Tab-separated table of N, CA and C in Angstrom:
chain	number	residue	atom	x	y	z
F	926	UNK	N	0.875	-7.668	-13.474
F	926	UNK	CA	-0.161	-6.809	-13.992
F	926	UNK	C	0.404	-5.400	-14.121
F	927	UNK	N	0.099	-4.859	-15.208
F	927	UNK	CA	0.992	-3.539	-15.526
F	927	UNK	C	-0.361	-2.108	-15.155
F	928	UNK	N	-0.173	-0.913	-15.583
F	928	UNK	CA	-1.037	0.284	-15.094
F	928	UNK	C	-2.074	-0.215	-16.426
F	929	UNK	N	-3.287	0.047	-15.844
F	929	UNK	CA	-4.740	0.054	-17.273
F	929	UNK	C	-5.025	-1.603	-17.361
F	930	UNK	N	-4.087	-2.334	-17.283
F	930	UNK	CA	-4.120	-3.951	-17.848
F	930	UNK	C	-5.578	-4.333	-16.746
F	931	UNK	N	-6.586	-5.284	-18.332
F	931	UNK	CA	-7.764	-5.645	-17.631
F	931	UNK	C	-6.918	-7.029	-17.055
F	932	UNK	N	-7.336	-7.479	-15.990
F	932	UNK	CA	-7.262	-8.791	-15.413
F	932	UNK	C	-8.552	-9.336	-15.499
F	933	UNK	N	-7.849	-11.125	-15.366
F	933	UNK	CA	-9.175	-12.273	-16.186
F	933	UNK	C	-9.182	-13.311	-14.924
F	934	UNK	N	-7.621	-13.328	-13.921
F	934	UNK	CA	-7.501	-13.992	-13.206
F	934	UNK	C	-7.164	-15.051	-13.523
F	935	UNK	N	-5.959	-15.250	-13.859
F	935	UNK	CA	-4.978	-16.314	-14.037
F	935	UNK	C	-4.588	-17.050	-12.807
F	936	UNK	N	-4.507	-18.373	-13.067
F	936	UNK	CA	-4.460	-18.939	-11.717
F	936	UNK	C	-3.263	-18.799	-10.899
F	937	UNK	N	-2.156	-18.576	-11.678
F	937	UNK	CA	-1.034	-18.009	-11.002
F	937	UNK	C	-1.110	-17.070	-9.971
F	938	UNK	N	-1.988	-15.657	-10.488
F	938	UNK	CA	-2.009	-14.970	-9.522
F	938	UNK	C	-3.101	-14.958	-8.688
F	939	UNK	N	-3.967	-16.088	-9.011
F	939	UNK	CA	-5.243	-16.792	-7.526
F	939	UNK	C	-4.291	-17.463	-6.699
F	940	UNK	N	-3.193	-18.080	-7.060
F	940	UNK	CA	-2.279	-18.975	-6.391
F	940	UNK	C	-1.193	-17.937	-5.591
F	941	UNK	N	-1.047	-17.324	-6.024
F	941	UNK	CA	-0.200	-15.985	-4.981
F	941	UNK	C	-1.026	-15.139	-4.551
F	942	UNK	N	-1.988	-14.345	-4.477
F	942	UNK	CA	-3.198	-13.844	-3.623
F	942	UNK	C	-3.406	-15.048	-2.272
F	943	UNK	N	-3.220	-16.215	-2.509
F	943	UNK	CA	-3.512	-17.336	-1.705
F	943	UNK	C	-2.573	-17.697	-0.712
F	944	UNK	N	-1.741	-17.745	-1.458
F	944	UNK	CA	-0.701	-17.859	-0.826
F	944	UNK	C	-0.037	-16.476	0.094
F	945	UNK	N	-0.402	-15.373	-0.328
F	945	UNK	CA	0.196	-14.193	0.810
F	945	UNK	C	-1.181	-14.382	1.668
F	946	UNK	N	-2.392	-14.481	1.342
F	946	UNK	CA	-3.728	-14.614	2.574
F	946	UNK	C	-3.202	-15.468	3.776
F	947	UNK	N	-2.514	-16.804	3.371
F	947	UNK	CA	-1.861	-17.587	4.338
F	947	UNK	C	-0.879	-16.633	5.283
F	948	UNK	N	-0.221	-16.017	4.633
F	948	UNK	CA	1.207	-15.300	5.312
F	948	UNK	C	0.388	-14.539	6.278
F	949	UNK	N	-0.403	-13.663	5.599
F	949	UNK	CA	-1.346	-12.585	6.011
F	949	UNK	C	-1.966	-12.616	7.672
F	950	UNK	N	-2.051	-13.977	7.572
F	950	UNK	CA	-3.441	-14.777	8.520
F	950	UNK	C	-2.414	-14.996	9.461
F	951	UNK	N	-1.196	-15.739	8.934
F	951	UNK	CA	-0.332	-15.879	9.743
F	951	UNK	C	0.559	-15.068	10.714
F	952	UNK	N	0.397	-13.973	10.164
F	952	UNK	CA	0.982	-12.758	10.532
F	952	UNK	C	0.167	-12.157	11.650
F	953	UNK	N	-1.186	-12.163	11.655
F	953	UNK	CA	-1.984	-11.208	12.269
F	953	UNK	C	-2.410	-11.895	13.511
F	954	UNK	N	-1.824	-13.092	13.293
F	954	UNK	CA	-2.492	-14.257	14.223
F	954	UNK	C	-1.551	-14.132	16.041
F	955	UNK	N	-1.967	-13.541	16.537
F	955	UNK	CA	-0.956	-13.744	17.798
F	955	UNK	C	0.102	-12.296	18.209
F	956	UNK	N	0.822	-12.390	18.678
F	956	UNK	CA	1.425	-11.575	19.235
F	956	UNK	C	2.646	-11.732	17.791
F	957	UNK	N	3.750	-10.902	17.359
F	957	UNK	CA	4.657	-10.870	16.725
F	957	UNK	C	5.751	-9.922	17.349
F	958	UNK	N	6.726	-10.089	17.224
F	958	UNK	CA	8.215	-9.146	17.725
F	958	UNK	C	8.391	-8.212	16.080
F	959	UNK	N	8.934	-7.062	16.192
F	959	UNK	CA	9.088	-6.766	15.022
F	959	UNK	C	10.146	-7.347	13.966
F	960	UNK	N	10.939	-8.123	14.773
F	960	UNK	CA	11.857	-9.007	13.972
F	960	UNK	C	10.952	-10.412	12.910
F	961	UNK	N	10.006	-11.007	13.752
F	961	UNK	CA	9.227	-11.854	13.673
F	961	UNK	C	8.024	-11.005	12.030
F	962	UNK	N	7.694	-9.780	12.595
F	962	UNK	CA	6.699	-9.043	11.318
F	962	UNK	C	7.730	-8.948	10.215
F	963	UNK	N	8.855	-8.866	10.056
F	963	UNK	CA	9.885	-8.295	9.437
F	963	UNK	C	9.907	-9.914	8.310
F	964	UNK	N	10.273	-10.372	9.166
F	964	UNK	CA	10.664	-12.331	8.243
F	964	UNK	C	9.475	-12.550	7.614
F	965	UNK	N	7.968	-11.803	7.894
F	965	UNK	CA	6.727	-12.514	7.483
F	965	UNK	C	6.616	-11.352	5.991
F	966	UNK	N	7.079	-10.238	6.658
F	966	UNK	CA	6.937	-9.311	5.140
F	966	UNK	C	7.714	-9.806	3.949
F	967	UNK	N	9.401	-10.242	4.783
F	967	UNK	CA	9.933	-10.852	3.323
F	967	UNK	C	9.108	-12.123	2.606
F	968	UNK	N	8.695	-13.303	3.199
F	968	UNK	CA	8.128	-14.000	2.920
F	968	UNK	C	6.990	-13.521	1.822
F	969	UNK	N	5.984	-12.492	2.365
F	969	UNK	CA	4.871	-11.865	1.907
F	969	UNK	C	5.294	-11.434	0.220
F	970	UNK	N	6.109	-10.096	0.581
F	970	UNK	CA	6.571	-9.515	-0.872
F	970	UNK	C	7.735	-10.482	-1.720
F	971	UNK	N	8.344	-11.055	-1.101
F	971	UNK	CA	9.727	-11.645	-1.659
F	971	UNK	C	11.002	-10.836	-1.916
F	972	UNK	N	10.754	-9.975	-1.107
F	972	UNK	CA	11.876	-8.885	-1.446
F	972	UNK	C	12.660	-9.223	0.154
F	973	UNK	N	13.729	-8.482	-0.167
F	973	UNK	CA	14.338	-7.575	1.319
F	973	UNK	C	13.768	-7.011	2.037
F	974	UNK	N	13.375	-6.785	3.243
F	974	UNK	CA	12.987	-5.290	4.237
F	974	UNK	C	14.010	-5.281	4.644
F	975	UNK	N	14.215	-4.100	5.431
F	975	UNK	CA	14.935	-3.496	5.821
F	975	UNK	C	14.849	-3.500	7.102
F	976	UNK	N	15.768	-3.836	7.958
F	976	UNK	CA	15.996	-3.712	9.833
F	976	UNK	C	15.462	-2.635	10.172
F	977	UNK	N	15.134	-1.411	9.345
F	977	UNK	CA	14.781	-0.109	10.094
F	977	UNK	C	13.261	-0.043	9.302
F	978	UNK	N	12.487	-0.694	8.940
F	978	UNK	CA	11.047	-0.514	8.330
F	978	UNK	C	10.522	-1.266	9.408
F	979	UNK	N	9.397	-1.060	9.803
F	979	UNK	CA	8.103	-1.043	10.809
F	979	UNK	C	7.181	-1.429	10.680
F	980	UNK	N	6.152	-2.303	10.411
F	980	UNK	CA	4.841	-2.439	10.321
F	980	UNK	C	4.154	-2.904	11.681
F	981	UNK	N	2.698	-1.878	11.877
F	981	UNK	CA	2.163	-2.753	12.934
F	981	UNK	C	0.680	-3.767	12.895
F	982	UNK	N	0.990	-4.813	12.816
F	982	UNK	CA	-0.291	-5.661	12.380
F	982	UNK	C	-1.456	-5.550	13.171
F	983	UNK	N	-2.376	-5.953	13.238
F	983	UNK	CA	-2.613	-6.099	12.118
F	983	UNK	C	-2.630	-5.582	10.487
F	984	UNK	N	-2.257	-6.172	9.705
F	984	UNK	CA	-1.968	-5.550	8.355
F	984	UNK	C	-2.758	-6.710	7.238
F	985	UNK	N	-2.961	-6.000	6.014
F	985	UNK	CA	-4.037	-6.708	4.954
F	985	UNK	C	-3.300	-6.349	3.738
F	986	UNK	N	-2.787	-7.676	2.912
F	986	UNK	CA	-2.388	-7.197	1.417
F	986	UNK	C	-2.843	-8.153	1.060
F	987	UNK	N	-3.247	-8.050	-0.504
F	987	UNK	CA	-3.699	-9.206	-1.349
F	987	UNK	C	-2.961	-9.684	-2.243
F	988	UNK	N	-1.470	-9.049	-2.992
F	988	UNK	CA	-0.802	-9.572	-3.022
F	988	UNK	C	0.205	-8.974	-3.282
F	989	UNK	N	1.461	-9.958	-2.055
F	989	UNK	CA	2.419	-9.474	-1.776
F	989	UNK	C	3.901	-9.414	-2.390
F	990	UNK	N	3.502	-9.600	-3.460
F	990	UNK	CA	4.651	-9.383	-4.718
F	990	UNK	C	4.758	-7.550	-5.158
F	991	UNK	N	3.096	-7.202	-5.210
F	991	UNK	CA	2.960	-6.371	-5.918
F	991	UNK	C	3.480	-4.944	-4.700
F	992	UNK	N	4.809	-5.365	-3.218
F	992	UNK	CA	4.689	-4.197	-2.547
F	992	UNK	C	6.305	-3.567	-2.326
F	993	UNK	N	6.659	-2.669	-2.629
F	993	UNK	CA	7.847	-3.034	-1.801
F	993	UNK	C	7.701	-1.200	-0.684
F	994	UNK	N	9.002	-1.504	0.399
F	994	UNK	CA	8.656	-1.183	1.229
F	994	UNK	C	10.223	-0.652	1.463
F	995	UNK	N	10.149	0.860	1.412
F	995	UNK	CA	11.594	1.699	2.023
F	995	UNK	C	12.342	1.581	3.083
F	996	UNK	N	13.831	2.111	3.455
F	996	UNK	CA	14.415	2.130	4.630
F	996	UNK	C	13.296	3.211	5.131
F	997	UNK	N	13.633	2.595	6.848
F	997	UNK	CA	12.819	3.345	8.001
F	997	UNK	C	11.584	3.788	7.371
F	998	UNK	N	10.703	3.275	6.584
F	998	UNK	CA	9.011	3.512	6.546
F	998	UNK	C	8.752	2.410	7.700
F	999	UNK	N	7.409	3.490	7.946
F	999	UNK	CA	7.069	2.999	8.847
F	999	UNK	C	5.246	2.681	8.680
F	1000	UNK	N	4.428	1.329	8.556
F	1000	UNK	CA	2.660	1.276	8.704
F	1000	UNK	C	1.873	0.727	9.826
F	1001	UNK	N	1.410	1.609	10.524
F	1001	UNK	CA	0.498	1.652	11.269
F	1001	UNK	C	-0.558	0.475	11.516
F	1002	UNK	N	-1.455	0.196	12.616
F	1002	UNK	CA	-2.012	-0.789	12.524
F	1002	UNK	C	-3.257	-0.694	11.263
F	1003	UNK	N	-3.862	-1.787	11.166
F	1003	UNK	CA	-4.900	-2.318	10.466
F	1003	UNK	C	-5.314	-1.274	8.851
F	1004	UNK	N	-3.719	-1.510	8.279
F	1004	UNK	CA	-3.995	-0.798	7.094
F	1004	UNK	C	-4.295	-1.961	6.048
F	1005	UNK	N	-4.868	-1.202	4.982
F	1005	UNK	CA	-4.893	-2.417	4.047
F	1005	UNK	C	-4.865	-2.248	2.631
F	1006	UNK	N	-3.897	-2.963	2.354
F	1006	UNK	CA	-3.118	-2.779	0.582
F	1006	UNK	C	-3.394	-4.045	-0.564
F	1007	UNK	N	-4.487	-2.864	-1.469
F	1007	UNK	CA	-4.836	-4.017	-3.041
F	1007	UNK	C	-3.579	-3.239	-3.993
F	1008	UNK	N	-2.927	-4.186	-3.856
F	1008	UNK	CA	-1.348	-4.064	-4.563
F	1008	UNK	C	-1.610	-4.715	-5.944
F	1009	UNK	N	-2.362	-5.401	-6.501
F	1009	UNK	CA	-1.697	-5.980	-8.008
F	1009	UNK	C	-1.452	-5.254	-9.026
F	1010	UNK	N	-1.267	-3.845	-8.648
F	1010	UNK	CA	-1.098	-2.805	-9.861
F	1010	UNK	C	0.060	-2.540	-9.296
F	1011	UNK	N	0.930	-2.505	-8.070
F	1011	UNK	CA	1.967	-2.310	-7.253
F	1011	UNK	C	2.114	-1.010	-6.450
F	1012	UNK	N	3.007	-1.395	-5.876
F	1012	UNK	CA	2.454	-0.290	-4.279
F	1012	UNK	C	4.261	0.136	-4.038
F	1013	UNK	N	4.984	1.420	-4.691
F	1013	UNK	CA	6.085	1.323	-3.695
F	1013	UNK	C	6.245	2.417	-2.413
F	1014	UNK	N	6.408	2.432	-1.913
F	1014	UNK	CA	6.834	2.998	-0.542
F	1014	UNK	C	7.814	3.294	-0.091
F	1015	UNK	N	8.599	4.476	-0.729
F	1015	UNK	CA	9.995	4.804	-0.545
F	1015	UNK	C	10.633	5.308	0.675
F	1016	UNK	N	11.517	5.503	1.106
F	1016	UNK	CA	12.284	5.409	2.565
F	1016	UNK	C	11.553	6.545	3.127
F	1017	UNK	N	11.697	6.531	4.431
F	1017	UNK	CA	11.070	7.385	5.193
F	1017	UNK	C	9.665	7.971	5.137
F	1018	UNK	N	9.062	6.720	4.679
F	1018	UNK	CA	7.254	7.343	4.696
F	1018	UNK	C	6.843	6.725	5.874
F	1019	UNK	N	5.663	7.621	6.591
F	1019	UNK	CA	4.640	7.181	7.610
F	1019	UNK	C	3.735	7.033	7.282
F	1020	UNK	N	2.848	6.305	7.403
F	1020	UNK	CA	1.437	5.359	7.246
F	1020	UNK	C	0.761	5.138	8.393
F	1021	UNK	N	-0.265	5.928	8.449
F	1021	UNK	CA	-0.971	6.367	9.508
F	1021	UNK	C	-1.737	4.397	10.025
F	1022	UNK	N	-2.688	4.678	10.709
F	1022	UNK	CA	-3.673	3.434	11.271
F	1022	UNK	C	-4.834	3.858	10.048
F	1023	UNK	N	-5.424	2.224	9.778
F	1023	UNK	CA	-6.744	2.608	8.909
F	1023	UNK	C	-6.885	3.204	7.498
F	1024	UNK	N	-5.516	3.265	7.322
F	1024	UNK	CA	-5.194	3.317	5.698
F	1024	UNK	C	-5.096	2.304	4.710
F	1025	UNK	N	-6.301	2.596	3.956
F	1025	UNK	CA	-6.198	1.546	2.348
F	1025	UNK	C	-5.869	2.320	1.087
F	1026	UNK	N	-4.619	1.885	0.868
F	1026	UNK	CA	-4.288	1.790	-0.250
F	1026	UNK	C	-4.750	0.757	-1.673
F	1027	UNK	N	-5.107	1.073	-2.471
F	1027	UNK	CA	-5.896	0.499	-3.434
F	1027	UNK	C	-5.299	0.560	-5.161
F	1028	UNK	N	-4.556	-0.099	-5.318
F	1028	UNK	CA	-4.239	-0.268	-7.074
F	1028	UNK	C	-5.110	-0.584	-7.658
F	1029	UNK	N	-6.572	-1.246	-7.293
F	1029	UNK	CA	-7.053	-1.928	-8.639
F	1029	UNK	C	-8.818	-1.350	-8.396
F	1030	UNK	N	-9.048	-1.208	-9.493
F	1030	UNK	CA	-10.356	-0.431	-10.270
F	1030	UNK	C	-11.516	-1.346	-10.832
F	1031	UNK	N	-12.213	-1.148	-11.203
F	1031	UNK	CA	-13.631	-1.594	-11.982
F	1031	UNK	C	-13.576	-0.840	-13.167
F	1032	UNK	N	-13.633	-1.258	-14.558
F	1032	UNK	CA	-14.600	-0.327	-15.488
F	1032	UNK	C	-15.409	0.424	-14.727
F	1033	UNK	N	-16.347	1.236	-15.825
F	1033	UNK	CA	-17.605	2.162	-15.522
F	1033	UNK	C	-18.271	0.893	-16.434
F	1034	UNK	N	-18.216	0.976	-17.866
F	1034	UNK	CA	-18.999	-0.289	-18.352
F	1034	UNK	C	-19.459	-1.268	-17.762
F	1035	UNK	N	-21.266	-1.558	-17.575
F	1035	UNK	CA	-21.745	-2.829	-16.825
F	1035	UNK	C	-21.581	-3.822	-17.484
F	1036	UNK	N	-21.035	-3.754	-19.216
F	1036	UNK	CA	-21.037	-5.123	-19.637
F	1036	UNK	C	-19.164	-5.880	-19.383
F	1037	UNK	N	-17.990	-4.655	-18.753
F	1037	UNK	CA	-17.299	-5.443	-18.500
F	1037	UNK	C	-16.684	-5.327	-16.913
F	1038	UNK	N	-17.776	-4.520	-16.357
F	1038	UNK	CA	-17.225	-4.592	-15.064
F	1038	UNK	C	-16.667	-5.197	-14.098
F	1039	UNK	N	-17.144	-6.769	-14.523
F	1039	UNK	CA	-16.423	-7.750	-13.959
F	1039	UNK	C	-14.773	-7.736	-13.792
F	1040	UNK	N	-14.502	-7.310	-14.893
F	1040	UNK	CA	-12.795	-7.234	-15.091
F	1040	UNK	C	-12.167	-6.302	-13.911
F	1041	UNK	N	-10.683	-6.177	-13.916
F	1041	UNK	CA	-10.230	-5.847	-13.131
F	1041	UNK	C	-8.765	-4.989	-13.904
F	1042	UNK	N	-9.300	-3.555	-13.509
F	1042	UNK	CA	-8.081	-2.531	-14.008
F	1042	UNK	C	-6.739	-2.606	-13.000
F	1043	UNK	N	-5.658	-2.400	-12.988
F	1043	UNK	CA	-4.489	-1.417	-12.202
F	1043	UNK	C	-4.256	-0.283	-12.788
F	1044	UNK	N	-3.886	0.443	-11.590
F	1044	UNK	CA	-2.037	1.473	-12.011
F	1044	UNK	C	-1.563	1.578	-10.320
F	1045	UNK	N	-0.082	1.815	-10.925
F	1045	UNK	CA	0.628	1.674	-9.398
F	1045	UNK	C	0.454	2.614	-8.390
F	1046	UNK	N	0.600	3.139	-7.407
F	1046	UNK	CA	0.383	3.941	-6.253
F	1046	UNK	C	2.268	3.881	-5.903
F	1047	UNK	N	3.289	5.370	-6.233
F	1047	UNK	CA	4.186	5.649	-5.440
F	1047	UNK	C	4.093	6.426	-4.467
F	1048	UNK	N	4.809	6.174	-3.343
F	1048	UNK	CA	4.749	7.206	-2.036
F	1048	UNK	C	6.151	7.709	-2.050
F	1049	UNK	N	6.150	9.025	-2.406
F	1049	UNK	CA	7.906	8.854	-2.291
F	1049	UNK	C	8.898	9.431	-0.838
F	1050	UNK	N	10.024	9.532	-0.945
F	1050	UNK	CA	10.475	9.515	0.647
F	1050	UNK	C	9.935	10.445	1.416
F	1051	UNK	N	9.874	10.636	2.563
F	1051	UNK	CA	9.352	11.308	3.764
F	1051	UNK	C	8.013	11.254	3.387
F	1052	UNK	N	7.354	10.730	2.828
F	1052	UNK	CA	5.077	11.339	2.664
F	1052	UNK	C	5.341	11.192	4.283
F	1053	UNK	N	4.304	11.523	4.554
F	1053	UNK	CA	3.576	11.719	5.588
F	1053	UNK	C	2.142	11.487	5.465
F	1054	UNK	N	1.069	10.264	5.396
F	1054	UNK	CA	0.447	9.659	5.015
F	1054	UNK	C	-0.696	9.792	6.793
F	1055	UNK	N	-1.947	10.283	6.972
F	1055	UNK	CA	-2.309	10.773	8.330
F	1055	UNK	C	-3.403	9.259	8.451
F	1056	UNK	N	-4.168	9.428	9.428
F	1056	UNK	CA	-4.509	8.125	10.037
F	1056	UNK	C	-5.972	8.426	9.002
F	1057	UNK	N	-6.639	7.033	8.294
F	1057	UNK	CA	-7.975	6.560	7.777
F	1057	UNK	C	-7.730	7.412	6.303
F	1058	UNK	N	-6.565	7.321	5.915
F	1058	UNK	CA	-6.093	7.750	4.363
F	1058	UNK	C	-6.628	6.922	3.306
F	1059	UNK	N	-7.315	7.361	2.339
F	1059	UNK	CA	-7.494	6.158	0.755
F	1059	UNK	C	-6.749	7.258	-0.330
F	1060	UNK	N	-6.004	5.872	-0.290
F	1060	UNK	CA	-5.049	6.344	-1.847
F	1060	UNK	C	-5.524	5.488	-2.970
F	1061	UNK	N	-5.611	5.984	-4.099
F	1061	UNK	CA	-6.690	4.754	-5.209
F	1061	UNK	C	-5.785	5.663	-5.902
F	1062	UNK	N	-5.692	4.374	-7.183
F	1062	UNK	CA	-4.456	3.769	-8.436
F	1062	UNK	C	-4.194	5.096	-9.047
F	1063	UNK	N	-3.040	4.839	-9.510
F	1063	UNK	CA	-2.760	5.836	-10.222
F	1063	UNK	C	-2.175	7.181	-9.292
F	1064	UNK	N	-1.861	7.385	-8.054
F	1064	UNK	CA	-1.637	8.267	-7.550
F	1064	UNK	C	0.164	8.028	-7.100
F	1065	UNK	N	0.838	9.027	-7.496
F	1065	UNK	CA	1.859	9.603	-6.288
F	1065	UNK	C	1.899	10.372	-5.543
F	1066	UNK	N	2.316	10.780	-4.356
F	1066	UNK	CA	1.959	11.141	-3.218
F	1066	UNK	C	4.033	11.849	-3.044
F	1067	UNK	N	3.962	13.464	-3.369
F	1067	UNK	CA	5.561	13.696	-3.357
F	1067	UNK	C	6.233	13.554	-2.190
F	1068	UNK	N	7.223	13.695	-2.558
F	1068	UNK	CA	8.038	14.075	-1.821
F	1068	UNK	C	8.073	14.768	-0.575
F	1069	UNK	N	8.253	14.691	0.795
F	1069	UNK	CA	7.283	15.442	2.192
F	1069	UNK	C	6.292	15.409	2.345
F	1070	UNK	N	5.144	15.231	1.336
F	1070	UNK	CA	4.137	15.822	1.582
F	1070	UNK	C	3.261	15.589	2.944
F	1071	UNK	N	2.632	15.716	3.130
F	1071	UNK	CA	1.622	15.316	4.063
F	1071	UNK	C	0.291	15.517	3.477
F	1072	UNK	N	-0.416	14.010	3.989
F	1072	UNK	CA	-1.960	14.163	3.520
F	1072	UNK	C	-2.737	13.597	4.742
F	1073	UNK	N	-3.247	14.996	4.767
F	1073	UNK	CA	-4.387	14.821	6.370
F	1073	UNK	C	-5.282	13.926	6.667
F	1074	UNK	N	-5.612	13.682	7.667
F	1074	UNK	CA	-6.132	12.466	8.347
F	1074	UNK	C	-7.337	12.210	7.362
F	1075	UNK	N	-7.876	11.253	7.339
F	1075	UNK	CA	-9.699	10.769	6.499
F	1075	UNK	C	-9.462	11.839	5.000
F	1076	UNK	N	-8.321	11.598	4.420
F	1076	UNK	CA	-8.150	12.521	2.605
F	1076	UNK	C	-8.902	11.059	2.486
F	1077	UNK	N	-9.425	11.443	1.055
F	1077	UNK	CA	-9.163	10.413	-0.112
F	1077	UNK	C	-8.589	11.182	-1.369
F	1078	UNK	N	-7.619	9.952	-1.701
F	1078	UNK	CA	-6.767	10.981	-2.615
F	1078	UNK	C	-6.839	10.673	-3.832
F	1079	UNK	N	-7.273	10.981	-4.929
F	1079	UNK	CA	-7.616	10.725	-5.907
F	1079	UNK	C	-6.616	11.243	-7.505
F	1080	UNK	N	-5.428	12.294	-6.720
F	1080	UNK	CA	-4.477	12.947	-7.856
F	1080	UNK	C	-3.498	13.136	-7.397
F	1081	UNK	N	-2.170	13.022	-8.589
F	1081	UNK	CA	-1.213	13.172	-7.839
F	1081	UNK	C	-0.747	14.670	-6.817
F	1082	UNK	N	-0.400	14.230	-5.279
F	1082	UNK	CA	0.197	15.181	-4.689
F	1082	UNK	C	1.463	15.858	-4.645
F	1083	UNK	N	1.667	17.286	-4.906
F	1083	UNK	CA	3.149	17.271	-5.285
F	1083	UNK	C	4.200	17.635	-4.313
F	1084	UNK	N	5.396	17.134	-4.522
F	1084	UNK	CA	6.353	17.366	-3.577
F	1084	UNK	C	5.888	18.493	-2.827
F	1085	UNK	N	6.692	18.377	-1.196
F	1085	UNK	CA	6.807	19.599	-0.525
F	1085	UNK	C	5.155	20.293	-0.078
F	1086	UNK	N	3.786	19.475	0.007
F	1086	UNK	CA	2.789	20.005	-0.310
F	1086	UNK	C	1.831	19.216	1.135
F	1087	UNK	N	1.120	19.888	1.865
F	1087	UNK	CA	0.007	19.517	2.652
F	1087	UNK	C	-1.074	19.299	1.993
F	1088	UNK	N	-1.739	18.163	1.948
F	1088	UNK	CA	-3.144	18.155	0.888
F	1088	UNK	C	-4.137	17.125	2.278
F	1089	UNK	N	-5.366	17.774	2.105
F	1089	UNK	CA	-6.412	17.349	3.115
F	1089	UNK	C	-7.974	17.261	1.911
F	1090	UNK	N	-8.969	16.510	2.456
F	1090	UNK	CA	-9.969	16.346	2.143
F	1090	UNK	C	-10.236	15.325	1.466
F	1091	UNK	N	-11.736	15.396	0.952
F	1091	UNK	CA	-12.254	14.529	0.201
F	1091	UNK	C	-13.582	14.927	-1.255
F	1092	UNK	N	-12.018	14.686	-2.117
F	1092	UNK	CA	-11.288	14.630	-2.651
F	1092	UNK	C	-9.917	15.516	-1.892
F	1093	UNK	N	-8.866	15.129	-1.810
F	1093	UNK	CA	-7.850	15.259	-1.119
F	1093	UNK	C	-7.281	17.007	-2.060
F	1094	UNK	N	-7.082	17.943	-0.962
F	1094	UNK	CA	-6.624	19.098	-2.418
F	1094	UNK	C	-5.385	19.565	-2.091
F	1095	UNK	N	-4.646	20.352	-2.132
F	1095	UNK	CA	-3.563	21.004	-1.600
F	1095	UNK	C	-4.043	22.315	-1.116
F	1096	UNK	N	-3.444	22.057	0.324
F	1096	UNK	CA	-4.000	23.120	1.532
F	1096	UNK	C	-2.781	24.339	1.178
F	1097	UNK	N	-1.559	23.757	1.061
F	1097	UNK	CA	-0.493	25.062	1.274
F	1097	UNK	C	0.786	24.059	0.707
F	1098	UNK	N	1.712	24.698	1.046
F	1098	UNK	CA	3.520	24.256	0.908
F	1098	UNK	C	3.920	24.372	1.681
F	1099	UNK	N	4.562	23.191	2.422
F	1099	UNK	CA	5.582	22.895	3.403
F	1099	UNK	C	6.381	24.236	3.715
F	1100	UNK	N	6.624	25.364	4.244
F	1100	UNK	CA	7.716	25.617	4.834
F	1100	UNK	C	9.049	25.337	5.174
C-alpha cells in the first residue's frame, strides 16, 4: 500500500495482518529474553533487526511488513503500530511506553468512509519520541528532535527541534 492509496482489502494483506496477529499474540504471550523479542520481530517484519534494537512487549502491529526498525532504537512497553502505509524508524530513536503510531486514515466522505487511506510515518535518527505519543500518517519526526510526553503529532517535526502538545507545536531548538 503506497501514501493516499484507498485500500479494499485484498486477501493477501487479511492473510498477513493474520498472520503477524499470530506472531503478535505470540510474542506478548509469556515472559521473552530480548534475544527471543528480537527472532519474533524478524519473523513479524521479515527484515533483519539488529543485536542492538530493543523492544519491550508488550507490543501491537498490524502489519509487520509495513515496519522496519534502526540500529540501537529502542520501543517501550505497550506501544502500538498501524503500519500498512509503513513505519521506518531510523537508528537511534526512543519510543516512549503507550505510543501509537498510526499510518492509516478514513476519508471525511460518509459515502466512502469505509475505505482505507495510508502515508508513511519516518522517525529519523536520534527522535526522541516521550511516553503516550500519537504520530498519524504522513508525519516525519527530524532528526533529534524530541516530542513531549501525551503530543499528538499531526505535522512534520523538524530536525534539531522540541515539539510538545496537542496538536504537537515546536516549543524551541535543541541547543
Amino acid at each position: 500500500m503506497t501514501a493516499g492509496e484507498k485500500y479494499v482489502g485484498s486477501d493477501e494483506i487479511y492473510q498477513e495482518v493474520h498472520h503477524t496477529m499470530k506472531l503478535v499474540a505470540e510474542l506478548n504471550n509469556g515472559y521473552k529474553t530480548e534475544d527471543e523479542v528480537r527472532e519474533y520481530l524478524r519473523k513479524i517484519t521479515n527484515k533483519d533487526i539488529d543485536d542492538t534494537t530493543r523492544v519491550f512487549p508488550p507490543f501491537n502491529i498490524n502489519y509487520g511488513k509495513g515496519l522496519t526498525l534502526g540500529r540501537g532504537s529502542f520501543v517501550n512497553f505497550s506501544c502500538t503500530f498501524l503500519s500498512l502505509g509503513g513505519i521506518i524508524i531510523e537508528d537511534g530513536v526512543f519510543i516512549g511506553p503507550h505510543c501509537v503510531l498510526a499510518t492509516e486514515y478514513h476519508p471525511e466522505k460518509p459515502e466512502i468512509r469505509h475505505s482505507l487511506l495510508s502515508a508513511p510515518i519516518l522517525i529519523k535518527r536520534n527522535a526522541w519520541i516521550g511516553a503516550n505519543v500519537t504520530i498519524v500518517a504522513g508525519v516525519t519526526v527530524g532528526e533529534n528532535a524530541i516530542i513531549g510526553a501525551g503530543s499528538v503529532v499531526t505535522k512534520d517535526i523538524p530536525d534539531n527541534t522540541i515539539a510538545v502538545g496537542s496538536p504537537a507545536r515546536v516549543l524551541r531548538e535543541i541547543q
